[in-house]
Short mmCIF file of C-alpha atoms in Angstrom, two decimals:
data_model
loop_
_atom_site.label_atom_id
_atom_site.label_comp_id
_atom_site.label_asym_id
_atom_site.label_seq_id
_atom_site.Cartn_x
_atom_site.Cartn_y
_atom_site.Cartn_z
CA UNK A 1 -4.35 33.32 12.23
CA UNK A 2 -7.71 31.68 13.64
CA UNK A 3 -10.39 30.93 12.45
CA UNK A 4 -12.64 32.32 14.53
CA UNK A 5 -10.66 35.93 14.24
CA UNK A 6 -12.33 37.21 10.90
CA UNK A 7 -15.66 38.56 11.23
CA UNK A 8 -16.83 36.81 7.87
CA UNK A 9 -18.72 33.24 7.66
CA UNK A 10 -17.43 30.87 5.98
CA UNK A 11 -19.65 28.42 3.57
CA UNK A 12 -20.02 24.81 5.03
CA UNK A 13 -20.28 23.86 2.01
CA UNK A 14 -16.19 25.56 1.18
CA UNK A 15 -15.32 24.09 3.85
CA UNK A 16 -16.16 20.51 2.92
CA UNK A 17 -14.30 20.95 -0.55
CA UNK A 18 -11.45 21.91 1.67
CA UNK A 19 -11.89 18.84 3.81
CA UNK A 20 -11.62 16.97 0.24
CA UNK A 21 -8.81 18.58 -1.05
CA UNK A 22 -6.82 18.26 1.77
CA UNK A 23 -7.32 14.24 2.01
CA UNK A 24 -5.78 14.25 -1.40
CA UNK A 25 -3.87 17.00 -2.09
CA UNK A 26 -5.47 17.19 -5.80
CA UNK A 27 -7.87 19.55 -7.01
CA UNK A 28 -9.07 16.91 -9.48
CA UNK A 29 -9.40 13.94 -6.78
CA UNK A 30 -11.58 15.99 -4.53
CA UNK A 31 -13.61 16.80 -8.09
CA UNK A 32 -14.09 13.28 -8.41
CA UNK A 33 -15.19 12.26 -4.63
CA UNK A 34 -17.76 15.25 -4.22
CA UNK A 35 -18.70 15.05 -7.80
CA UNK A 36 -17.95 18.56 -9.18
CA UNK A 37 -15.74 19.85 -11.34
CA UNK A 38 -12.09 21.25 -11.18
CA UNK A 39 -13.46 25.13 -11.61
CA UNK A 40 -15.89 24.97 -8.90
CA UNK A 41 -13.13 23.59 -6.56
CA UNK A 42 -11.02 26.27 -6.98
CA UNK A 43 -13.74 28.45 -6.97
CA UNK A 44 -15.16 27.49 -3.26
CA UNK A 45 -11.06 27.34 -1.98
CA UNK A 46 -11.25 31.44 -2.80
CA UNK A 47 -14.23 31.89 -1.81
CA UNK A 48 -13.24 30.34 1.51
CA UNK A 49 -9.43 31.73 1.50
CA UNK A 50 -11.96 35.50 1.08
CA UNK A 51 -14.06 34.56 4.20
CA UNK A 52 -11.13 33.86 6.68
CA UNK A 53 -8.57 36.00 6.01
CA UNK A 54 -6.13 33.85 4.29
CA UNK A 55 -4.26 30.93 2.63
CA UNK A 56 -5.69 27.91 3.34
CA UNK A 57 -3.70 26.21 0.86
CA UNK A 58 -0.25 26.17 -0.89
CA UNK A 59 1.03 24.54 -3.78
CA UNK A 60 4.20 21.89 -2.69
CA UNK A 61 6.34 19.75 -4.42
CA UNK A 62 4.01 16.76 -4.85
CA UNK A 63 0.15 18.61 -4.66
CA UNK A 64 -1.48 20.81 -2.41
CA UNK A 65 -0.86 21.28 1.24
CA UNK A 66 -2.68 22.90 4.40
CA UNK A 67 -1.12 26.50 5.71
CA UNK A 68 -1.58 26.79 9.56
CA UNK A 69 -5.27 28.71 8.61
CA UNK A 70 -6.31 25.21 6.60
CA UNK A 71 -5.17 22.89 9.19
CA UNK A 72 -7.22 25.07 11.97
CA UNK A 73 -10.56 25.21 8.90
CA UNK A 74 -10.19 21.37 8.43
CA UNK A 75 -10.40 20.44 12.25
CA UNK A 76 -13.91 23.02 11.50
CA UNK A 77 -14.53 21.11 8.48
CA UNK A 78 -14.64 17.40 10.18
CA UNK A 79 -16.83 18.80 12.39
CA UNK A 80 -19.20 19.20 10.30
CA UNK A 81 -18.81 16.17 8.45
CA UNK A 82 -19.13 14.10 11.59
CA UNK A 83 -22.52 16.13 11.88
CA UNK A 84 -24.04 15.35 8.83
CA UNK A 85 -23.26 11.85 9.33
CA UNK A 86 -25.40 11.92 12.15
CA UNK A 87 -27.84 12.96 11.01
CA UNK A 88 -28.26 10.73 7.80
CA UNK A 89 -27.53 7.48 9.91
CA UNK A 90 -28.98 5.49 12.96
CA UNK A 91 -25.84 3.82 13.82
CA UNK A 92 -21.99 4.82 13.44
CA UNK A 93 -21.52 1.84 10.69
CA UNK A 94 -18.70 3.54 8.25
CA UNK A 95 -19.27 4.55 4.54
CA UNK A 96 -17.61 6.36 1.79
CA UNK A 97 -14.78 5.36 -0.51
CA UNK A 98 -11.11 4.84 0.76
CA UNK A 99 -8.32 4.46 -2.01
CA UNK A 100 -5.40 2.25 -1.72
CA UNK A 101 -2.52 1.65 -3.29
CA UNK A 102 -0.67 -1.68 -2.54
CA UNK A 103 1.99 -3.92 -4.19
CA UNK A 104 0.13 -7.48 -5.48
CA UNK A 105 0.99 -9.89 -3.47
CA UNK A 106 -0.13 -7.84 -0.17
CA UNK A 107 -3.36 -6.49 -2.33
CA UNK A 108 -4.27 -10.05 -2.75
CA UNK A 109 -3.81 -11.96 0.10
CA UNK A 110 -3.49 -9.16 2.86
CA UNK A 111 -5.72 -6.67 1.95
CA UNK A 112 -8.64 -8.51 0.48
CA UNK A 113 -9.14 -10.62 3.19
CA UNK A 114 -8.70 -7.83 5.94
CA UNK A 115 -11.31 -5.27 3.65
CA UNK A 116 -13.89 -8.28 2.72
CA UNK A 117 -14.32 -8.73 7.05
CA UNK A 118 -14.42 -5.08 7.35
CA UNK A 119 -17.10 -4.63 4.80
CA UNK A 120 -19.85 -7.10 6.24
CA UNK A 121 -19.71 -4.94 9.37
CA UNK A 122 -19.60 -1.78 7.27
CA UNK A 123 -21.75 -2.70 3.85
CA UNK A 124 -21.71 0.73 2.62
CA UNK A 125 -17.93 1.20 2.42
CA UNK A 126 -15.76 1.10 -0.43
CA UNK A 127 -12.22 0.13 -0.97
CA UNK A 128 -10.05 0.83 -4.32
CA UNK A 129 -6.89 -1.14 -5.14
CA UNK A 130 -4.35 -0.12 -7.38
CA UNK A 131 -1.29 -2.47 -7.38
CA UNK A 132 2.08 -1.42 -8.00
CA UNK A 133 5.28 -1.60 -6.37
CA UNK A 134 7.07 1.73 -6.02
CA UNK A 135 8.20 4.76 -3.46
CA UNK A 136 5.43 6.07 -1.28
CA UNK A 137 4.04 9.35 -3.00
CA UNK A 138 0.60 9.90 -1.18
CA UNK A 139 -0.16 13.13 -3.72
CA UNK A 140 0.61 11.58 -7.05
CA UNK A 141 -2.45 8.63 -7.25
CA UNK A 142 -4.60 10.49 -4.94
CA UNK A 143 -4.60 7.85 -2.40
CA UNK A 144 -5.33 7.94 0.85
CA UNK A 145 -3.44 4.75 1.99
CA UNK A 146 -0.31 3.39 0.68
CA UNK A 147 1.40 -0.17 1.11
CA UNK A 148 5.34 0.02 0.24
CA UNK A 149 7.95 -2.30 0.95
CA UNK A 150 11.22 -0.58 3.01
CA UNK A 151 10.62 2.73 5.40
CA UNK A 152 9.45 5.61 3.05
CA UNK A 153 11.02 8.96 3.73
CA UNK A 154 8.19 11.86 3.44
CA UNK A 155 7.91 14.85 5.74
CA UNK A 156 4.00 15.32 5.44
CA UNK A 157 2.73 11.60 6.22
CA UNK A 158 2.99 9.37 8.64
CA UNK A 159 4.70 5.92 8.43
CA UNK A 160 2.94 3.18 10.13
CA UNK A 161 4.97 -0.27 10.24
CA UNK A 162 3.20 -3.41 9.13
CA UNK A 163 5.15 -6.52 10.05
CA UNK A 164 8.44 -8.05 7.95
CA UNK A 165 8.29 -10.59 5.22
CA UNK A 166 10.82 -13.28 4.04
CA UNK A 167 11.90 -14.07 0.16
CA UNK A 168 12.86 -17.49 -0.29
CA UNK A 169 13.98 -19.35 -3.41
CA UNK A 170 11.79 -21.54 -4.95
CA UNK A 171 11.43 -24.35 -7.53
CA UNK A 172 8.70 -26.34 -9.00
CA UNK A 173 9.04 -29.88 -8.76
CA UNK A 174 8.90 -30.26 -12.87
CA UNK A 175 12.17 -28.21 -13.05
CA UNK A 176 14.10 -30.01 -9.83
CA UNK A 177 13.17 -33.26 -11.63
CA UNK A 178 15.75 -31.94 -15.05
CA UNK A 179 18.31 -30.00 -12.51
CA UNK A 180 20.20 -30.98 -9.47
CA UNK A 181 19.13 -28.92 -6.42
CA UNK A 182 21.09 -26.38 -5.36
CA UNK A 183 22.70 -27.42 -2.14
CA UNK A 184 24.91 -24.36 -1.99
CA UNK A 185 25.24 -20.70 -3.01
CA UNK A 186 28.22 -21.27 -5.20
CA UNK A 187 25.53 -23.95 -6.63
CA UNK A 188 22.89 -21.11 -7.88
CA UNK A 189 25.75 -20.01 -10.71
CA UNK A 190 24.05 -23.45 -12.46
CA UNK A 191 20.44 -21.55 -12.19
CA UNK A 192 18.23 -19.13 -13.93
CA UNK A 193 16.55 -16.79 -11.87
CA UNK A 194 13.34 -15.81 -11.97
CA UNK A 195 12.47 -12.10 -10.18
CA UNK A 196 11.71 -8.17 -10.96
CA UNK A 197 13.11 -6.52 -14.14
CA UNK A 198 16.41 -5.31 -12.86
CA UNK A 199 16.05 -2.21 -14.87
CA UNK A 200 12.39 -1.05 -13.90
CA UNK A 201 12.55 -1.31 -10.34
CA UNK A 202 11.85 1.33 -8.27
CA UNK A 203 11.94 0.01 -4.71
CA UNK A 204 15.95 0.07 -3.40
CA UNK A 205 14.68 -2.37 -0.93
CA UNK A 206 13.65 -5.09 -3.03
CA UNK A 207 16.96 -4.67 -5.45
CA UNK A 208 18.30 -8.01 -4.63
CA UNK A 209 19.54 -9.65 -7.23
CA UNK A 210 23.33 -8.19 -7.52
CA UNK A 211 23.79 -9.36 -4.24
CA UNK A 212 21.94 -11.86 -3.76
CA UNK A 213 22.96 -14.38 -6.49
CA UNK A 214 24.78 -12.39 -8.80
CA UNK A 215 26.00 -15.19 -10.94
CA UNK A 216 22.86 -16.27 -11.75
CA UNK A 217 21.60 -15.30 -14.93
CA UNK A 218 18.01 -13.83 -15.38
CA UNK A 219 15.22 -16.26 -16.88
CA UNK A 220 12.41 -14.46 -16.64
CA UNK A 221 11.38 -11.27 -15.41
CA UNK A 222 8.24 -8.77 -14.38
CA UNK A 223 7.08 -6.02 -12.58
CA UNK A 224 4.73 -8.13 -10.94
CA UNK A 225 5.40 -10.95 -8.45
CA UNK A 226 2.00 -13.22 -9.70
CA UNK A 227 4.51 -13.69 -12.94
CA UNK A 228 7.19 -14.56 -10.71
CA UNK A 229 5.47 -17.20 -9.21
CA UNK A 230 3.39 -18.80 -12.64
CA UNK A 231 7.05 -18.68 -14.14
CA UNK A 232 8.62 -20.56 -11.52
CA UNK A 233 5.77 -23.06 -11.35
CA UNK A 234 6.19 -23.54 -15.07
CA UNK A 235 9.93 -24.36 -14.98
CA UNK A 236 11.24 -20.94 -15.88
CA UNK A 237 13.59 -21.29 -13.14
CA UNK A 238 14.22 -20.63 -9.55
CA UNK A 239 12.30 -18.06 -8.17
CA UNK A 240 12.94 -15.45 -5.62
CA UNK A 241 9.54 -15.65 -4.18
CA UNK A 242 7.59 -14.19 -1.30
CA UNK A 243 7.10 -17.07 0.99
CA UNK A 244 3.63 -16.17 1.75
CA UNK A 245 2.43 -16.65 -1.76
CA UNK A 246 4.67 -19.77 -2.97
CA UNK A 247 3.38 -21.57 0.10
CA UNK A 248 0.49 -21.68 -0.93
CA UNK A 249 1.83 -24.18 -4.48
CA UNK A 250 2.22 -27.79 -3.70
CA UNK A 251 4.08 -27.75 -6.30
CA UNK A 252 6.90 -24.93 -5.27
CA UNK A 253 9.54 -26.59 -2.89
CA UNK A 254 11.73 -24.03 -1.40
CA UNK A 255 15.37 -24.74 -1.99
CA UNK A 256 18.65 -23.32 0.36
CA UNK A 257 15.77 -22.85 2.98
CA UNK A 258 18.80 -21.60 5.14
CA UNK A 259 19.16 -18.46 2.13
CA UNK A 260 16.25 -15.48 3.06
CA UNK A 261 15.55 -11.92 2.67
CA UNK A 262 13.49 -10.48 5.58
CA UNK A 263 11.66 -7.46 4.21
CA UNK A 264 9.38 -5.15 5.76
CA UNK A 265 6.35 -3.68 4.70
CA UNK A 266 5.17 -0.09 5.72
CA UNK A 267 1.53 1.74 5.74
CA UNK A 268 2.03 5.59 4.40
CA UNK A 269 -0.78 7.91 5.16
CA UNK A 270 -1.50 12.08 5.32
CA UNK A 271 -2.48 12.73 9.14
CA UNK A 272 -5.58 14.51 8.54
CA UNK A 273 -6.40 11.22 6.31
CA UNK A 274 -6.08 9.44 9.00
CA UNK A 275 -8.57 11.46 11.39
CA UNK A 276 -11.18 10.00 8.52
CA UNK A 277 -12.79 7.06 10.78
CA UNK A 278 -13.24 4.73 7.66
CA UNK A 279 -9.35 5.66 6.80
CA UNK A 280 -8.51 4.91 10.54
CA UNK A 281 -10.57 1.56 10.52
CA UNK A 282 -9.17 0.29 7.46
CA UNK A 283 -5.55 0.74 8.90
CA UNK A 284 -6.45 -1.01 12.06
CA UNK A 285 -7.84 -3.83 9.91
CA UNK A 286 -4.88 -4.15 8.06
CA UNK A 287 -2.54 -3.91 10.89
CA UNK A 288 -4.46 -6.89 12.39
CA UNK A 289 -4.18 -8.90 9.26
CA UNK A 290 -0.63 -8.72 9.09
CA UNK A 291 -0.56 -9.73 13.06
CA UNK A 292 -2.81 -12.78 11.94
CA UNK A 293 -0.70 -13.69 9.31
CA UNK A 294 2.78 -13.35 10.64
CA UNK A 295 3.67 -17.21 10.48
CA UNK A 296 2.93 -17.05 6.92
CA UNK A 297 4.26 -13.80 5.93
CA UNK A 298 8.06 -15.07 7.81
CA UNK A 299 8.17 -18.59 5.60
CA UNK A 300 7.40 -20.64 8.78
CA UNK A 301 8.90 -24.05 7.83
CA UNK A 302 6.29 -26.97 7.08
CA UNK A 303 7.66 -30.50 8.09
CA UNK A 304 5.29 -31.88 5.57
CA UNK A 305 7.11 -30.76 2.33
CA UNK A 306 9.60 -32.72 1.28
CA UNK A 307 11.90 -31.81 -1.39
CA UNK A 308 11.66 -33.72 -4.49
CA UNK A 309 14.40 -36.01 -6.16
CA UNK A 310 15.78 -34.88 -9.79
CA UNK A 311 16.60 -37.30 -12.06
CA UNK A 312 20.43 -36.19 -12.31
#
């Protein structure tokens, strides 16, 4: 059904709710962004679904989703958008919030970087961070972007590859100079590990451990890799550490720098998301980050470091 086949008018002002509701896929998400409440959002999605004819929405497994009718009313609904835009602004400089969710170590030295250069050519936008590592699930924080590590397997988004990553072990000199250093695998049996809580992990990908060193016994764990790397500094143990945040200590030496884990991380976002131009710049500046950083992000050896002696 088109659009443009009912005789009725629809409200602008529906149709921008729509346009909100299907970034999100929550009723209560689009509340929050056009500053409403839940009742008149599902008010205005009737009143539009009376004007044209039909559903413009259905209820799916993880929020709500665009029928054929919405899709066709939200191409309508940008439209109008872009309008208003501008007409409020001289020049095409981007504004308006754009929600992220991201695991920490990419949040922190990824993303910030990439959004802080975006935002002195673009003052007026805004970026939200929530950290966590898990599956990609677009509807159930309301986000428009998500970071995950390993390819995410959704029907309605879009996965955009980022670039890989490599896991190295690590130890601080302090611990290296109380415990021989590990010169082979069979050697890590004589090591604590330091990494994610085996039992609350969510991400398959990142599931190392069994494999990995499975004699060694766990030290100290987390959900979040900053831990991972403040325990491993302290002497907790040998951590299995991103190599683009332990490079960064002086004081972590990476040990069986022959032993790696190349992951990759992956950019999840709803298509008509996407068509937002702040959305789509934000991607783009991530994407380029990653590029920028890819030395970093793959452990790229550094001659300088030399592994400290231990007193055994």
């Amino acid at each position: 059904m088109s659009v443009t086949s009912t005789t009725n008018r629809p409200s602008p002002d529906d149709l921008l709710v729509l346009l909100a509701v299907g970034r999100t896929g929550r009723y209560v998400s689009a509340a929050e962004e056009l500053g409403i409440n839940h009742t008149t959002i599902s008010r205005r999605i009737a009143a539009l679904e009376q004007a044209l004819g039909g559903r413009v929405l259905i209820r799916g497994a993880s929020g709500w989703e665009l029928t054929e009718l919405g899709r066709e009313a939200l191409t309508a609904a940008e439209a109008i958008e872009t309008a208003v835009r501008s007409l409020t602004s001289d020049t095409p400089a981007l504004e308006g919030v754009v929600r992220m969710s991201a695991t920490d170590g990419f949040s922190a030295y990824i993303a910030a970087p990439a959004i802080a250069a975006l935002q002195r050519r673009h003052p007026k936008l805004s970026v939200e961070i929530v950290t966590a590592t898990r599956l990609a699930s677009l509807q159930r924080s309301g986000s428009d972007i998500e970071v995950v590590v390993g390819k995410p397997q959704l029907r309605r988004a879009r996965a955009i590859e980022l670039g890989e990553y490599t896991l190295g072990l690590y130890a601080a000199h302090s611990y290296l100079a109380g415990h021989p250093a590990p010169a082979t695998v069979d050697d890590l049996a004589r090591h604590p590990l330091v990494y994610f809580i085996d039992s609350m992990l969510q991400v398959d990908d990142l599931d190392l451990a069994p494999t990995f060193a499975p004699a060694m016994r766990e030290s100290l764990s987390s959900t979040n890799v900053f831990v991972h790397v403040e325990a491993t500094r302290a002497a907790a143990g040998l951590g299995l550490l991103p190599c683009f945040m332990a490079d960064r200590h002086p004081d972590l030496t990476r040990v069986l720098s022959d032993v790696s884990v190349r992951l990759t991380y992956w950019l999840v976002v709803r298509p008509e998301t996407l068509r937002r131009p702040e959305v789509a710049t934000l991607v783009e500046a991530l994407r380029e980050q990653v590029h920028t950083q890819r030395d970093m992000l793959m452990g790229a050896p550094d001659p300088g470091r030399e592994l400290p002696e231990s007193s055994s």
